[in-house]
Short mmCIF file of N, CA, C and O in Angstrom, two decimals:
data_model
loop_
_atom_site.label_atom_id
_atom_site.label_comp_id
_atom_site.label_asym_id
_atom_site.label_seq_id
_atom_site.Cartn_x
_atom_site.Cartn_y
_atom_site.Cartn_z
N UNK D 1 32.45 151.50 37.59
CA UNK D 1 32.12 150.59 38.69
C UNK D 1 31.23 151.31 39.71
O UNK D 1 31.41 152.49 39.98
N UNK D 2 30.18 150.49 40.31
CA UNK D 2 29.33 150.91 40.89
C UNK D 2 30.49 151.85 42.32
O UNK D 2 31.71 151.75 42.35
N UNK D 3 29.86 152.48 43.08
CA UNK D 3 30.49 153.14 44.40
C UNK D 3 29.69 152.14 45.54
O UNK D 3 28.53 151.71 45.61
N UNK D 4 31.17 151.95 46.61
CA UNK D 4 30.47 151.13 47.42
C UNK D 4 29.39 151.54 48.48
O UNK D 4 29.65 152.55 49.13
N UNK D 5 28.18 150.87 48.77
CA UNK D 5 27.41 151.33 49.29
C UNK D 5 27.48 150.98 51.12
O UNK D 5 28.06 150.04 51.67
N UNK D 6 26.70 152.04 51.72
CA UNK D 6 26.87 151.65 53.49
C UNK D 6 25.77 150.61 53.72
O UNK D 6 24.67 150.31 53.24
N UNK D 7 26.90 150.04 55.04
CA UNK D 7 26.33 148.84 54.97
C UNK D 7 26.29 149.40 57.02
O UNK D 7 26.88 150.31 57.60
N UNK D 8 25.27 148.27 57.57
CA UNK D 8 25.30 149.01 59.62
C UNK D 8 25.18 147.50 60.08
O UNK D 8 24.86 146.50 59.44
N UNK D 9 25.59 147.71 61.61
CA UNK D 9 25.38 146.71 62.00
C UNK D 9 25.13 147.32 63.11
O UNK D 9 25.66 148.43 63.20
N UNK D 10 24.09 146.76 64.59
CA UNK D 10 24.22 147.29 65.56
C UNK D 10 25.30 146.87 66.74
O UNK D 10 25.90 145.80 66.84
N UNK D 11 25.36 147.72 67.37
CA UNK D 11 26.43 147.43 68.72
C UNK D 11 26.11 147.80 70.00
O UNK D 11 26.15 148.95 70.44
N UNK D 12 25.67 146.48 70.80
CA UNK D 12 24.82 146.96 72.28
C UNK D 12 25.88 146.40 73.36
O UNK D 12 26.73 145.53 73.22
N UNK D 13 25.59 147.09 74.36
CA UNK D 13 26.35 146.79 75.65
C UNK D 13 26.19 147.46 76.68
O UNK D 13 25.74 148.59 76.54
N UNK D 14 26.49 147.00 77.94
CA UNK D 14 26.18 147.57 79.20
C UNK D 14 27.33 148.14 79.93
O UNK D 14 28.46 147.66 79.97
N UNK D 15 26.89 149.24 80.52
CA UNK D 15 28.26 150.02 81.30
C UNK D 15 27.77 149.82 82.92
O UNK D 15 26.89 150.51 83.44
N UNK D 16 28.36 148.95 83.47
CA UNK D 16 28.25 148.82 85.17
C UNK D 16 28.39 149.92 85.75
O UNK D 16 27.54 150.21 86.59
N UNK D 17 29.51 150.87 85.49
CA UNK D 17 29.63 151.96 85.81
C UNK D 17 29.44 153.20 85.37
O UNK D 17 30.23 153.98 84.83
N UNK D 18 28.54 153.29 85.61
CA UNK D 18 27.50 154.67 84.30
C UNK D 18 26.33 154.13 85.01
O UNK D 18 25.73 153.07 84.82
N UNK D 19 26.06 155.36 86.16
CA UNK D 19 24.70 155.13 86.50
C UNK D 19 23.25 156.02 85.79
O UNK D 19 23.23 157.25 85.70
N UNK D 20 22.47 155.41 85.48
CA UNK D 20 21.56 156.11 84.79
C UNK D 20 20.55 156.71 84.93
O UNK D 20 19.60 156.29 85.58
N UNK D 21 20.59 157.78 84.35
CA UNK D 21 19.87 159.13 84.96
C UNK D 21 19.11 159.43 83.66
O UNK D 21 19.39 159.11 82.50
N UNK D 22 18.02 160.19 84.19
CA UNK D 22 17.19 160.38 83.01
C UNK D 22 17.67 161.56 82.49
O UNK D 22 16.69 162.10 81.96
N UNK D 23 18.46 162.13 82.37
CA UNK D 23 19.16 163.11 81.24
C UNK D 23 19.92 162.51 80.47
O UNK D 23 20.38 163.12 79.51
N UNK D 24 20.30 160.97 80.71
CA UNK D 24 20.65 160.36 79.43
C UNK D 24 19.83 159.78 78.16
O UNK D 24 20.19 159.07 77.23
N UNK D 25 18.53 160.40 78.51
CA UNK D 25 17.65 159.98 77.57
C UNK D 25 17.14 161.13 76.82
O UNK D 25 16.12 161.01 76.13
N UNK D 26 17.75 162.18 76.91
CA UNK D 26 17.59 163.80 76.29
C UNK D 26 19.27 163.40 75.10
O UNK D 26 20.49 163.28 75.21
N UNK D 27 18.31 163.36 74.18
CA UNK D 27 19.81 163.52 73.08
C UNK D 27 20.38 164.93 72.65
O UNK D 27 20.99 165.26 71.63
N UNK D 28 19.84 165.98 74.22
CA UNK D 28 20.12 167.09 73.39
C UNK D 28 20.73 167.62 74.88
O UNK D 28 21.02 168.80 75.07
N UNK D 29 20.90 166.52 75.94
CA UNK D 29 21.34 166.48 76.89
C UNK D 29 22.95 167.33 77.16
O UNK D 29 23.65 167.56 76.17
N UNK D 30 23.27 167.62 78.13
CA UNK D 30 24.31 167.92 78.10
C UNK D 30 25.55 166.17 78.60
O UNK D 30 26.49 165.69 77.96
N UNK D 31 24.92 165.70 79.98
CA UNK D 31 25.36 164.34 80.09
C UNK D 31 25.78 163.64 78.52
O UNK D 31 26.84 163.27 78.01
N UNK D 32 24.18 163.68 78.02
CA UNK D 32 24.51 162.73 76.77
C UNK D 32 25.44 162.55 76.10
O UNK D 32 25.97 161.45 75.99
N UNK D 33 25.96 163.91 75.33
CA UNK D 33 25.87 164.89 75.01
C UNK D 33 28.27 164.24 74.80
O UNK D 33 29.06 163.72 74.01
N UNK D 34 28.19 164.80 76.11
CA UNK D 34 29.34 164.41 76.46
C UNK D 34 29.27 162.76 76.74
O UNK D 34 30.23 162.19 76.22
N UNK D 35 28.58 162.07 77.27
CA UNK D 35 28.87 160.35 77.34
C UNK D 35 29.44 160.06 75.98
O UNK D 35 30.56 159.59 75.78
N UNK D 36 28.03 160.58 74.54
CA UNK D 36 28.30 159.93 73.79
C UNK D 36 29.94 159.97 72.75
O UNK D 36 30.39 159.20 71.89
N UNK D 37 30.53 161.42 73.43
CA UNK D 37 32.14 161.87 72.78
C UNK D 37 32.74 161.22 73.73
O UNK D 37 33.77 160.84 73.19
N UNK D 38 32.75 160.88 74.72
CA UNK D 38 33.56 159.67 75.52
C UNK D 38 33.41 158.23 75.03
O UNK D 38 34.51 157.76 74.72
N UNK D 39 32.52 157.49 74.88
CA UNK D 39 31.92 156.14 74.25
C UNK D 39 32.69 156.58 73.16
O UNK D 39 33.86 156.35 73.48
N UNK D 40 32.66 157.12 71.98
CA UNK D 40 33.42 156.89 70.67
C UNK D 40 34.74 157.55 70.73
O UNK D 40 35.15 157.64 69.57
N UNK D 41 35.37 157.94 71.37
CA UNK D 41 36.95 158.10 72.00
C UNK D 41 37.46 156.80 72.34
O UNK D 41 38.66 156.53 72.23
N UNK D 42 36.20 155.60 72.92
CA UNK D 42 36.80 154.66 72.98
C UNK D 42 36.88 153.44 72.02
O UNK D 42 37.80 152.70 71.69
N UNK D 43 35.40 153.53 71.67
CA UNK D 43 34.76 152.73 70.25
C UNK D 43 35.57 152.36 69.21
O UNK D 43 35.97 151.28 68.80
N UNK D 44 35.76 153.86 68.77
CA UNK D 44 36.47 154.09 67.59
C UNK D 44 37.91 153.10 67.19
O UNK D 44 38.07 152.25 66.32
N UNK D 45 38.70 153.58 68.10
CA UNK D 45 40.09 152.48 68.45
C UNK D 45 40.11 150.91 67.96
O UNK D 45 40.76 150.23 67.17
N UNK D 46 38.93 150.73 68.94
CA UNK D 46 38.60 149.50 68.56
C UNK D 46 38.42 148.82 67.41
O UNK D 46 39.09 147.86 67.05
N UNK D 47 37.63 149.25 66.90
CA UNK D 47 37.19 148.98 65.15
C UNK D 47 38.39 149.74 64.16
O UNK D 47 38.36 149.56 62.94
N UNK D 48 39.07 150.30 64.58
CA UNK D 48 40.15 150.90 63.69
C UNK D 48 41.43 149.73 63.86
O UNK D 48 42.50 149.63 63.27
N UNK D 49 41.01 149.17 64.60
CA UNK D 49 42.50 148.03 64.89
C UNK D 49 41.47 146.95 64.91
O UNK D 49 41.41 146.40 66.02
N UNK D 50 40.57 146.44 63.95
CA UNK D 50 39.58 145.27 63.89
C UNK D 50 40.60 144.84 62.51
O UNK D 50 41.71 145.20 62.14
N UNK D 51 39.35 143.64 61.88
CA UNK D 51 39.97 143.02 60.76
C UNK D 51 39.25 143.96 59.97
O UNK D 51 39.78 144.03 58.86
N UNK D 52 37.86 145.03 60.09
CA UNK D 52 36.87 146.10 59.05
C UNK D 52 37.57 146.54 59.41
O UNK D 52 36.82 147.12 60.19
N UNK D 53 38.97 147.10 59.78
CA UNK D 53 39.46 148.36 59.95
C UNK D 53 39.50 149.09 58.18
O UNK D 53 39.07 150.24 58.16
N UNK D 54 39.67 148.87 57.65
CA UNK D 54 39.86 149.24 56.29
C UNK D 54 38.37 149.78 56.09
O UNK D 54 38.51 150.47 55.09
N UNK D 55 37.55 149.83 56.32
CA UNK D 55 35.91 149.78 55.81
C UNK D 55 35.34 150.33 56.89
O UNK D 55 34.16 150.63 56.71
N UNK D 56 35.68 150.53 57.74
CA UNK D 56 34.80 150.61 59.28
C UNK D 56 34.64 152.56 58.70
O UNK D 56 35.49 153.36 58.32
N UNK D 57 33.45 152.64 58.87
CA UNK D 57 32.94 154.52 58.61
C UNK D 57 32.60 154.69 59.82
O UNK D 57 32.50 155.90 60.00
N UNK D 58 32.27 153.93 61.10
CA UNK D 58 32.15 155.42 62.32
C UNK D 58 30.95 154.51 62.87
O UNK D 58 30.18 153.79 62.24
N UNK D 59 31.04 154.80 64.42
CA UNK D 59 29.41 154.20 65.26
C UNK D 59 29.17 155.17 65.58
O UNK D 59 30.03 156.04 65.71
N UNK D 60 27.44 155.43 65.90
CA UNK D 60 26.51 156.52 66.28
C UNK D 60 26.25 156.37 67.29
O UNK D 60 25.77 155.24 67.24
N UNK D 61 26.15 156.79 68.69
CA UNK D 61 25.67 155.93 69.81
C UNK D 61 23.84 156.88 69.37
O UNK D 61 23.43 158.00 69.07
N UNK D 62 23.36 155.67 69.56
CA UNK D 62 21.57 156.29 69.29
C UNK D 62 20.56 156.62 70.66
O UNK D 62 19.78 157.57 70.70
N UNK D 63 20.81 155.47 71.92
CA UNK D 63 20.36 155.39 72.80
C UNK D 63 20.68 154.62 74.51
O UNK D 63 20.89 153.41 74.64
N UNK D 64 20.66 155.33 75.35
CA UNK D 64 21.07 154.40 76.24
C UNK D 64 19.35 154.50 76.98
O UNK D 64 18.41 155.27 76.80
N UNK D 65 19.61 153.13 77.98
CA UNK D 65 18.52 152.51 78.44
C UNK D 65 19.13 152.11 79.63
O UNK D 65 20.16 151.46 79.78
N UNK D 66 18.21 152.64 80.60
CA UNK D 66 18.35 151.54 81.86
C UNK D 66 18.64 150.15 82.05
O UNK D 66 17.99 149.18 81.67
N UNK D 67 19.44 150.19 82.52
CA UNK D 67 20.00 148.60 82.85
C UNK D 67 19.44 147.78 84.04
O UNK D 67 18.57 148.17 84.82
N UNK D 68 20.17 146.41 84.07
CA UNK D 68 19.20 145.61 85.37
C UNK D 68 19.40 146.36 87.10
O UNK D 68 18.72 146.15 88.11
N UNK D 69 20.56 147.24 86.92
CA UNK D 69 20.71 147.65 88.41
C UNK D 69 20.47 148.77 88.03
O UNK D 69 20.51 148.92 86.81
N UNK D 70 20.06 150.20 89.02
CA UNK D 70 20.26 151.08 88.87
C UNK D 70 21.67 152.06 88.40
O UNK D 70 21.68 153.23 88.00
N UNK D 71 22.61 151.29 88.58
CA UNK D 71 24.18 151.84 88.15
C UNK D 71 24.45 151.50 86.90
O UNK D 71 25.60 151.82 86.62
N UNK D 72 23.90 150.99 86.02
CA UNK D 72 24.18 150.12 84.83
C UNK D 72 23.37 151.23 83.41
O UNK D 72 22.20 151.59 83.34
N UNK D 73 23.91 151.36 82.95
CA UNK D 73 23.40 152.08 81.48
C UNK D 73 24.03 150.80 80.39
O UNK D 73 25.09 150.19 80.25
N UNK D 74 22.44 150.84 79.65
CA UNK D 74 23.20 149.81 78.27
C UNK D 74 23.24 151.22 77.23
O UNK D 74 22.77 152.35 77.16
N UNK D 75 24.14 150.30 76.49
CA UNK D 75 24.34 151.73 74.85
C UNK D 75 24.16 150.76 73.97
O UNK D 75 24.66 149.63 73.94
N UNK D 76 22.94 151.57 72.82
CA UNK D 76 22.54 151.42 71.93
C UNK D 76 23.61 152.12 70.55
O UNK D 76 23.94 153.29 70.73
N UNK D 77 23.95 151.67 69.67
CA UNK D 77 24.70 151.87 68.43
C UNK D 77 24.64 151.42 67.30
O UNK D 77 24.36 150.22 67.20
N UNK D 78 24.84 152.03 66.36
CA UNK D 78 24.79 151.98 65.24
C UNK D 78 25.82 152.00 64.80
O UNK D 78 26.47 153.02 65.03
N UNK D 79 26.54 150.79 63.87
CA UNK D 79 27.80 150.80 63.78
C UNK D 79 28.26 151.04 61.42
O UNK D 79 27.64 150.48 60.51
N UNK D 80 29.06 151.67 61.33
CA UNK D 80 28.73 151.42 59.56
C UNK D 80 29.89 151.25 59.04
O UNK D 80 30.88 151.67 59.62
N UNK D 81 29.99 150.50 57.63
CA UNK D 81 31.30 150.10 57.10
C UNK D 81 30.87 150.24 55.34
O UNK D 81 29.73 150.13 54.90
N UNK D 82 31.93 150.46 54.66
CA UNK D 82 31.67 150.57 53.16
C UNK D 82 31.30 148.79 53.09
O UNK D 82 31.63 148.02 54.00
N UNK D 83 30.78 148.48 52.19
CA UNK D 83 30.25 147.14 51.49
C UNK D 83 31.29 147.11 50.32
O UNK D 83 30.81 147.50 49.26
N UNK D 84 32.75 146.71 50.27
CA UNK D 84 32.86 146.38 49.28
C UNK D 84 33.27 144.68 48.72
O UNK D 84 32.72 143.62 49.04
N UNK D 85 34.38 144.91 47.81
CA UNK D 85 34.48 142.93 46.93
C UNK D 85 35.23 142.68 48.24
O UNK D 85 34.80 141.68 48.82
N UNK D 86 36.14 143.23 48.81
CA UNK D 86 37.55 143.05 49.78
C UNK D 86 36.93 142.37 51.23
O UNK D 86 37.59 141.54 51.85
N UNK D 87 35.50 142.87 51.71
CA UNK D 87 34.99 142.14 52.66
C UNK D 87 34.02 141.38 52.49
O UNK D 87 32.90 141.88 52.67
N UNK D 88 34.12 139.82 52.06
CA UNK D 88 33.42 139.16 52.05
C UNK D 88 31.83 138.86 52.47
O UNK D 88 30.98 138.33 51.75
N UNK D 89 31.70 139.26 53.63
CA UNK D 89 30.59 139.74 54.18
C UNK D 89 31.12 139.71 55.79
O UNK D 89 31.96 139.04 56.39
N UNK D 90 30.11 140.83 56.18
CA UNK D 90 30.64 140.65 57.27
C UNK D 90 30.06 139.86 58.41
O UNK D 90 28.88 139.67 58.70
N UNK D 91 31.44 139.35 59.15
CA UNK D 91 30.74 138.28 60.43
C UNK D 91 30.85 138.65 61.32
O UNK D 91 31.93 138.91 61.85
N UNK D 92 29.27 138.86 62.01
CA UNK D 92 29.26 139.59 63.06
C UNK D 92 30.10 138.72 64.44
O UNK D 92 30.73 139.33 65.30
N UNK D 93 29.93 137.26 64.41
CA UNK D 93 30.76 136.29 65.32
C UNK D 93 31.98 136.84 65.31
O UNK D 93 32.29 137.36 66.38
N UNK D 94 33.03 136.93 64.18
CA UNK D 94 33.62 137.04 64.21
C UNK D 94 34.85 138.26 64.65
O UNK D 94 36.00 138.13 65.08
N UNK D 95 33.92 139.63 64.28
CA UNK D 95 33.64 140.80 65.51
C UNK D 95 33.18 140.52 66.72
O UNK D 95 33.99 140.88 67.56
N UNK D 96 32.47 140.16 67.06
CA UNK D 96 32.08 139.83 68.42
C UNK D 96 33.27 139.05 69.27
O UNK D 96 33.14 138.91 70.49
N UNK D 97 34.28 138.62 68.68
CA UNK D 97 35.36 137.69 68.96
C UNK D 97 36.50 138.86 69.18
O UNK D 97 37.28 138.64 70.10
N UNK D 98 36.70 140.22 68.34
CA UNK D 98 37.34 140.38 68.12
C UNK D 98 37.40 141.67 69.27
O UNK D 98 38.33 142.07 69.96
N UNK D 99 35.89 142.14 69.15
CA UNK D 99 35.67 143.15 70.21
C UNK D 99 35.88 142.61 71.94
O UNK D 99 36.47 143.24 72.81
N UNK D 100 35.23 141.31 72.09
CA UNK D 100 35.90 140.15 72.86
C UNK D 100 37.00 140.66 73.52
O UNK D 100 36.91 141.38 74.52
N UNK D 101 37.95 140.36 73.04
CA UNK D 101 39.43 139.98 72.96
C UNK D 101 40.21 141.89 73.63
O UNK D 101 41.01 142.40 74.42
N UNK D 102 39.15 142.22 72.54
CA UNK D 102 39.82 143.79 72.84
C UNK D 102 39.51 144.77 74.18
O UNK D 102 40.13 145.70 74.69
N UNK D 103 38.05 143.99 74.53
CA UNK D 103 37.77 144.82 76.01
C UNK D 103 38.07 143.70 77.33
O UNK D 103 37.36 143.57 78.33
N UNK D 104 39.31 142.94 77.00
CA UNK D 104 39.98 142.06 78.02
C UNK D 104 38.27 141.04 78.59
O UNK D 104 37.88 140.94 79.76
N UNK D 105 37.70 140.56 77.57
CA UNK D 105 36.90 139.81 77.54
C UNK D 105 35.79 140.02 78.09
O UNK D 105 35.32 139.42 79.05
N UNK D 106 35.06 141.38 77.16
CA UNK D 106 34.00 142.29 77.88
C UNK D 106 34.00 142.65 79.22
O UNK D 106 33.06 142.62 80.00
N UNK D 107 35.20 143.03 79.43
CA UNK D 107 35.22 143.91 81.04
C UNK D 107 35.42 145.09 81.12
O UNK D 107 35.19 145.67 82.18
N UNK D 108 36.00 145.90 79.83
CA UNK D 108 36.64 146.76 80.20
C UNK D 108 36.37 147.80 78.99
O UNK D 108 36.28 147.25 77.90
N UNK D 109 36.27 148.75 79.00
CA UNK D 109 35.86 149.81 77.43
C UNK D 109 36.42 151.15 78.19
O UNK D 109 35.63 151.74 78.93
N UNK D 110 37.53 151.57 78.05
CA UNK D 110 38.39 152.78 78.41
C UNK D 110 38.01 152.67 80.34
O UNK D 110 38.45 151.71 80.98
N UNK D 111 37.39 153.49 80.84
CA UNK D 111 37.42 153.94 82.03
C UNK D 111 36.09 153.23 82.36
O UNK D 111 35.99 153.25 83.59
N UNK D 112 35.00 152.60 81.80
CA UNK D 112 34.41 152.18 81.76
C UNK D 112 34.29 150.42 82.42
O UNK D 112 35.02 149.54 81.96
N UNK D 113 33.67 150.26 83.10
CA UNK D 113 33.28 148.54 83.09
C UNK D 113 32.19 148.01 82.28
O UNK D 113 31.29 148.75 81.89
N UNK D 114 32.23 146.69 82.00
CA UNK D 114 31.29 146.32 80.72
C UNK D 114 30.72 145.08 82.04
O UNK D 114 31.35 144.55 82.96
N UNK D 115 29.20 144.95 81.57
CA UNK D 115 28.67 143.47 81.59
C UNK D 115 28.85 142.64 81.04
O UNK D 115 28.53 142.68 79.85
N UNK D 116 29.43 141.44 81.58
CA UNK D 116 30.44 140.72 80.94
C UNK D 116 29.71 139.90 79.98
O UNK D 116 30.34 139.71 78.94
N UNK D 117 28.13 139.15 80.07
CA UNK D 117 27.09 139.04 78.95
C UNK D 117 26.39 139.61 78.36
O UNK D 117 25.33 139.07 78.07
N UNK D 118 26.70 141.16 77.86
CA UNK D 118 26.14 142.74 77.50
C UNK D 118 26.59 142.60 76.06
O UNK D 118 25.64 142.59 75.27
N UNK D 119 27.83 142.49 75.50
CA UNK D 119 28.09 142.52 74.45
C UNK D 119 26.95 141.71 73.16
O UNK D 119 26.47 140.58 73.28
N UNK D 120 26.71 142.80 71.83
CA UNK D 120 25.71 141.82 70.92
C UNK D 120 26.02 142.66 70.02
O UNK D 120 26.00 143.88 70.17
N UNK D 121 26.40 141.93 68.78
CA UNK D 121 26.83 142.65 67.49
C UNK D 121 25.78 141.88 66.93
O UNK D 121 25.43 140.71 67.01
N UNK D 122 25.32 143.01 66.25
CA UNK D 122 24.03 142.72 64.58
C UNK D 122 24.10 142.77 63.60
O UNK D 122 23.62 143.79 63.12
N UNK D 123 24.62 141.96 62.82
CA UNK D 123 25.00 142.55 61.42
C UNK D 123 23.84 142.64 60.01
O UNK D 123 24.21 143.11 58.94
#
């Protein structure tokens, strides 16, 4: 039988509280560096207690970007899961519902505040 192959989806969102500085745009940053082992301390959880929990391989954070206020950092991600028969395909709505639900309705991501229309899953 074939081996299952990786499959990504992206994962964007805004942090209200995370003001952004241009050493978050050095991926070799020290800020970065550390944001991005904080962001998947929290990430991770999440998708490990999803319905891909079984399949879910890990998000990359790739990039953050200035947001509409100066206090606001969005995060760019890359999110990946095995492709196999067991997940039908995946729905990104239906993550988006689930991630929803889990940051008390995009407000909240560990110590973090979210923009509450920031959340966008890509599958």
């Amino acid at each position: 039988a074939p081996s299952p192959t990786s499959r990504h989806f992206t994962l964007n969102f805004t942090l209200t509280n995370l003001p952004y500085t241009a050493d978050l745009e050095a991926p070799s940053s020290r800020k970065f560096l550390s944001t991005v082992k904080v962001l998947n301390h929290y990430i991770d959880p999440l998708f490990k207690n999803s319905s891909i929990s079984s399949v879910y391989t890990g998000c990359k954070v790739m990039r953050f970007r200035s947001g509409k206020n100066r206090d606001d950092t969005g995060v760019d991600a890359v999110c990946s899961y095995k492709n196999n028969i067991s997940l039908a395909r995946f729905d990104r709505e239906k993550m988006y519902h689930e991630l929803s639900s889990m940051t008390n309705g995009v407000t909240t991501l560990g110590h973090y505040s979210l923009e509450k229309n920031s959340l966008y899953v890509n599958g």
